Amino acid sequence: MRTGIVVTARPGVEDLAARAEQLGFTSFWVYDTPMVNGDPFVALALCAKATSVIKLGIGVTSPALRSAPAAARGYTSAASAPRPT
């Protein structure tokens, strides 16, 4: 069975991702709430540095509140974050 966790981008989110990985969760999602919480792409980059196997992803992003080029740039930045080996 696959299990995942969905959270908002906030300080310390990388610690939650690392703990979720330790507990055996298979995925960790951060959803986008522009102007309310932190940047999900930055949060995922931090999570990528703190984890090695758990799958990471954006749960939801709003095309009405974030331009397509900004979302694409954020995604490529988060996707290229190094993960421990």
Backbone as JSON Lines, residues from 0, in Angstrom:
{"i":0,"aa":"M","n":[0.83,-1.16,0.0],"ca":[0.0,0.0,0.0],"c":[0.88,1.24,0.0]}
{"i":1,"aa":"R","n":[0.5,2.23,-0.8],"ca":[1.24,3.49,-0.83],"c":[0.51,4.49,0.06]}
{"i":2,"aa":"T","n":[1.29,5.22,0.85],"ca":[0.71,6.23,1.72],"c":[1.5,7.52,1.58]}
{"i":3,"aa":"G","n":[0.82,8.65,1.71],"ca":[1.48,9.94,1.56],"c":[0.96,10.95,2.55]}
{"i":4,"aa":"I","n":[1.66,12.06,2.6],"ca":[1.3,13.16,3.49],"c":[1.23,14.42,2.65]}
{"i":5,"aa":"V","n":[0.26,15.29,2.93],"ca":[0.11,16.57,2.25],"c":[0.15,17.67,3.3]}
{"i":6,"aa":"V","n":[1.02,18.67,3.09],"ca":[1.16,19.78,4.04],"c":[1.3,21.1,3.28]}
{"i":7,"aa":"T","n":[1.22,22.19,4.01],"ca":[1.52,23.49,3.42],"c":[3.02,23.76,3.54]}
{"i":8,"aa":"A","n":[3.51,24.66,2.73],"ca":[4.91,25.06,2.81],"c":[5.07,25.98,4.02]}
{"i":9,"aa":"R","n":[5.9,25.54,4.95],"ca":[6.12,26.35,6.16],"c":[7.5,26.0,6.71]}
{"i":10,"aa":"P","n":[8.03,26.81,7.58],"ca":[9.34,26.51,8.16],"c":[9.35,25.14,8.83]}
{"i":11,"aa":"G","n":[10.4,24.38,8.6],"ca":[10.52,23.06,9.19],"c":[9.9,21.95,8.38]}
{"i":12,"aa":"V","n":[9.36,22.26,7.2],"ca":[8.7,21.23,6.38],"c":[9.68,20.12,6.01]}
{"i":13,"aa":"E","n":[10.95,20.44,5.87],"ca":[11.94,19.4,5.52],"c":[12.1,18.38,6.65]}
{"i":14,"aa":"D","n":[11.92,18.82,7.89],"ca":[11.97,17.88,9.02],"c":[10.78,16.93,8.98]}
{"i":15,"aa":"L","n":[9.62,17.45,8.59],"ca":[8.43,16.59,8.45],"c":[8.64,15.56,7.34]}
{"i":16,"aa":"A","n":[9.23,15.99,6.23],"ca":[9.49,15.07,5.12],"c":[10.46,13.97,5.54]}
{"i":17,"aa":"A","n":[11.52,14.35,6.25],"ca":[12.5,13.36,6.71],"c":[11.84,12.37,7.67]}
{"i":18,"aa":"R","n":[10.99,12.86,8.55],"ca":[10.3,11.97,9.5],"c":[9.32,11.05,8.77]}
{"i":19,"aa":"A","n":[8.61,11.61,7.78],"ca":[7.68,10.79,6.99],"c":[8.44,9.66,6.28]}
{"i":20,"aa":"E","n":[9.61,9.97,5.76],"ca":[10.43,8.95,5.11],"c":[10.85,7.88,6.11]}
{"i":21,"aa":"Q","n":[11.26,8.28,7.3],"ca":[11.66,7.33,8.34],"c":[10.51,6.42,8.73]}
{"i":22,"aa":"L","n":[9.3,6.96,8.72],"ca":[8.12,6.18,9.11],"c":[7.59,5.29,8.0]}
{"i":23,"aa":"G","n":[8.18,5.38,6.8],"ca":[7.79,4.5,5.71],"c":[6.76,5.05,4.74]}
{"i":24,"aa":"F","n":[6.43,6.33,4.85],"ca":[5.51,6.91,3.88],"c":[6.17,6.91,2.51]}
{"i":25,"aa":"T","n":[5.36,6.76,1.45],"ca":[5.93,6.68,0.1],"c":[5.96,8.02,-0.63]}
{"i":26,"aa":"S","n":[5.15,8.99,-0.19],"ca":[5.16,10.29,-0.86],"c":[4.91,11.42,0.13]}
{"i":27,"aa":"F","n":[5.39,12.59,-0.25],"ca":[5.25,13.8,0.57],"c":[4.91,14.94,-0.37]}
{"i":28,"aa":"W","n":[3.77,15.54,-0.16],"ca":[3.25,16.57,-1.06],"c":[3.15,17.91,-0.33]}
{"i":29,"aa":"V","n":[3.47,18.96,-1.05],"ca":[3.33,20.33,-0.52],"c":[2.37,21.04,-1.46]}
{"i":30,"aa":"Y","n":[1.34,21.68,-0.91],"ca":[0.41,22.38,-1.79],"c":[0.68,23.87,-1.77]}
{"i":31,"aa":"D","n":[0.28,24.51,-2.84],"ca":[0.57,25.91,-3.1],"c":[-0.57,26.79,-2.61]}
{"i":32,"aa":"T","n":[-0.26,27.71,-1.74],"ca":[-1.24,28.69,-1.27],"c":[-0.58,30.07,-1.38]}
{"i":33,"aa":"P","n":[-0.51,30.63,-2.61],"ca":[0.17,31.9,-2.8],"c":[-0.34,32.98,-1.85]}
{"i":34,"aa":"M","n":[0.58,33.73,-1.32],"ca":[0.3,34.86,-0.43],"c":[-0.21,34.43,0.94]}
{"i":35,"aa":"V","n":[-0.32,33.13,1.22],"ca":[-0.79,32.66,2.52],"c":[0.33,31.94,3.27]}
{"i":36,"aa":"N","n":[0.96,30.97,2.62],"ca":[2.06,30.21,3.22],"c":[3.31,30.39,2.37]}
{"i":37,"aa":"G","n":[4.35,29.64,2.66],"ca":[5.6,29.74,1.94],"c":[5.53,29.19,0.52]}
{"i":38,"aa":"D","n":[6.63,29.33,-0.2],"ca":[6.72,28.86,-1.57],"c":[6.9,27.34,-1.59]}
{"i":39,"aa":"P","n":[6.01,26.6,-2.25],"ca":[6.1,25.14,-2.24],"c":[7.33,24.62,-2.97]}
{"i":40,"aa":"F","n":[7.8,25.36,-3.95],"ca":[8.98,24.91,-4.7],"c":[10.24,24.99,-3.84]}
{"i":41,"aa":"V","n":[10.36,26.04,-3.08],"ca":[11.48,26.16,-2.14],"c":[11.37,25.07,-1.08]}
{"i":42,"aa":"A","n":[10.15,24.86,-0.58],"ca":[9.93,23.82,0.43],"c":[10.34,22.45,-0.1]}
{"i":43,"aa":"L","n":[9.99,22.14,-1.35],"ca":[10.36,20.83,-1.91],"c":[11.86,20.71,-2.12]}
{"i":44,"aa":"A","n":[12.51,21.8,-2.47],"ca":[13.97,21.75,-2.61],"c":[14.61,21.43,-1.25]}
{"i":45,"aa":"L","n":[14.09,22.03,-0.19],"ca":[14.6,21.72,1.16],"c":[14.3,20.27,1.53]}
{"i":46,"aa":"C","n":[13.12,19.81,1.17],"ca":[12.75,18.41,1.45],"c":[13.67,17.45,0.68]}
{"i":47,"aa":"A","n":[14.01,17.81,-0.55],"ca":[14.89,16.95,-1.35],"c":[16.26,16.82,-0.7]}
{"i":48,"aa":"K","n":[16.73,17.88,-0.08],"ca":[18.03,17.82,0.58],"c":[17.98,16.99,1.86]}
{"i":49,"aa":"A","n":[16.79,16.88,2.46],"ca":[16.65,16.19,3.75],"c":[16.23,14.73,3.61]}
{"i":50,"aa":"T","n":[15.87,14.3,2.4],"ca":[15.38,12.94,2.18],"c":[16.15,12.28,1.05]}
{"i":51,"aa":"S","n":[15.93,10.96,0.88],"ca":[16.62,10.28,-0.22],"c":[15.72,9.38,-1.05]}
{"i":52,"aa":"V","n":[14.65,8.84,-0.5],"ca":[13.82,7.91,-1.26],"c":[12.35,8.31,-1.4]}
{"i":53,"aa":"I","n":[11.82,9.03,-0.48],"ca":[10.4,9.4,-0.54],"c":[10.14,10.24,-1.79]}
{"i":54,"aa":"K","n":[9.0,10.01,-2.43],"ca":[8.63,10.79,-3.61],"c":[8.08,12.13,-3.15]}
{"i":55,"aa":"L","n":[8.52,13.19,-3.81],"ca":[8.11,14.55,-3.47],"c":[7.3,15.15,-4.6]}
{"i":56,"aa":"G","n":[6.32,15.98,-4.25],"ca":[5.53,16.62,-5.31],"c":[4.72,17.8,-4.83]}
{"i":57,"aa":"I","n":[4.27,18.58,-5.81],"ca":[3.35,19.7,-5.56],"c":[1.95,19.11,-5.62]}
{"i":58,"aa":"G","n":[1.19,19.28,-4.57],"ca":[-0.17,18.77,-4.56],"c":[-1.08,19.57,-5.46]}
{"i":59,"aa":"V","n":[-1.05,20.89,-5.33],"ca":[-1.89,21.78,-6.12],"c":[-1.14,23.08,-6.29]}
{"i":60,"aa":"T","n":[-1.19,23.66,-7.47],"ca":[-0.71,25.02,-7.68],"c":[-1.78,25.75,-8.48]}
{"i":61,"aa":"S","n":[-1.93,27.02,-8.23],"ca":[-3.01,27.79,-8.85],"c":[-2.51,28.56,-10.08]}
{"i":62,"aa":"P","n":[-2.97,28.17,-11.27],"ca":[-2.54,28.9,-12.47],"c":[-3.07,30.33,-12.5]}
{"i":63,"aa":"A","n":[-4.13,30.61,-11.76],"ca":[-4.67,31.97,-11.73],"c":[-3.82,32.9,-10.86]}
{"i":64,"aa":"L","n":[-3.1,32.33,-9.89],"ca":[-2.32,33.16,-8.97],"c":[-0.82,33.06,-9.18]}
{"i":65,"aa":"R","n":[-0.37,32.12,-9.99],"ca":[1.06,31.96,-10.27],"c":[1.21,31.78,-11.77]}
{"i":66,"aa":"S","n":[2.01,32.63,-12.4],"ca":[2.17,32.54,-13.85],"c":[2.83,31.21,-14.24]}
{"i":67,"aa":"A","n":[2.53,30.75,-15.44],"ca":[3.11,29.49,-15.92],"c":[4.64,29.54,-15.94]}
{"i":68,"aa":"P","n":[5.27,30.63,-16.4],"ca":[6.73,30.66,-16.37],"c":[7.29,30.6,-14.94]}
{"i":69,"aa":"A","n":[6.64,31.26,-14.0],"ca":[7.1,31.21,-12.6],"c":[6.96,29.8,-12.03]}
{"i":70,"aa":"A","n":[5.87,29.13,-12.33],"ca":[5.67,27.76,-11.85],"c":[6.7,26.82,-12.48]}
{"i":71,"aa":"A","n":[6.95,26.99,-13.78],"ca":[7.93,26.14,-14.46],"c":[9.32,26.35,-13.89]}
{"i":72,"aa":"R","n":[9.68,27.59,-13.62],"ca":[10.99,27.89,-13.05],"c":[11.12,27.3,-11.66]}
{"i":73,"aa":"G","n":[10.08,27.44,-10.86],"ca":[10.09,26.87,-9.52],"c":[10.21,25.36,-9.55]}
{"i":74,"aa":"Y","n":[9.49,24.74,-10.47],"ca":[9.53,23.28,-10.58],"c":[10.94,22.81,-10.96]}
{"i":75,"aa":"T","n":[11.54,23.45,-11.94],"ca":[12.87,23.0,-12.35],"c":[13.9,23.24,-11.26]}
{"i":76,"aa":"S","n":[13.73,24.3,-10.5],"ca":[14.65,24.54,-9.38],"c":[14.51,23.46,-8.32]}
{"i":77,"aa":"A","n":[13.27,23.11,-7.98],"ca":[13.05,22.07,-6.97],"c":[13.48,20.7,-7.48]}
{"i":78,"aa":"A","n":[13.22,20.43,-8.75],"ca":[13.55,19.11,-9.32],"c":[15.06,18.9,-9.43]}
{"i":79,"aa":"S","n":[15.81,19.98,-9.52],"ca":[17.25,19.83,-9.68],"c":[18.0,19.88,-8.34]}
{"i":80,"aa":"A","n":[17.27,19.98,-7.24],"ca":[17.92,20.0,-5.92],"c":[18.59,18.66,-5.67]}
{"i":81,"aa":"P","n":[19.83,18.69,-5.21],"ca":[20.54,17.42,-4.97],"c":[19.92,16.66,-3.81]}
{"i":82,"aa":"R","n":[19.91,15.33,-3.92],"ca":[19.42,14.48,-2.84],"c":[20.6,13.66,-2.33]}
{"i":83,"aa":"P","n":[20.61,13.38,-1.05],"ca":[21.7,12.57,-0.49],"c":[21.73,11.18,-1.15]}
{"i":84,"aa":"T","n":[22.9,10.63,-1.23],"ca":[23.0,9.29,-1.81],"c":[23.3,8.25,-0.77]}
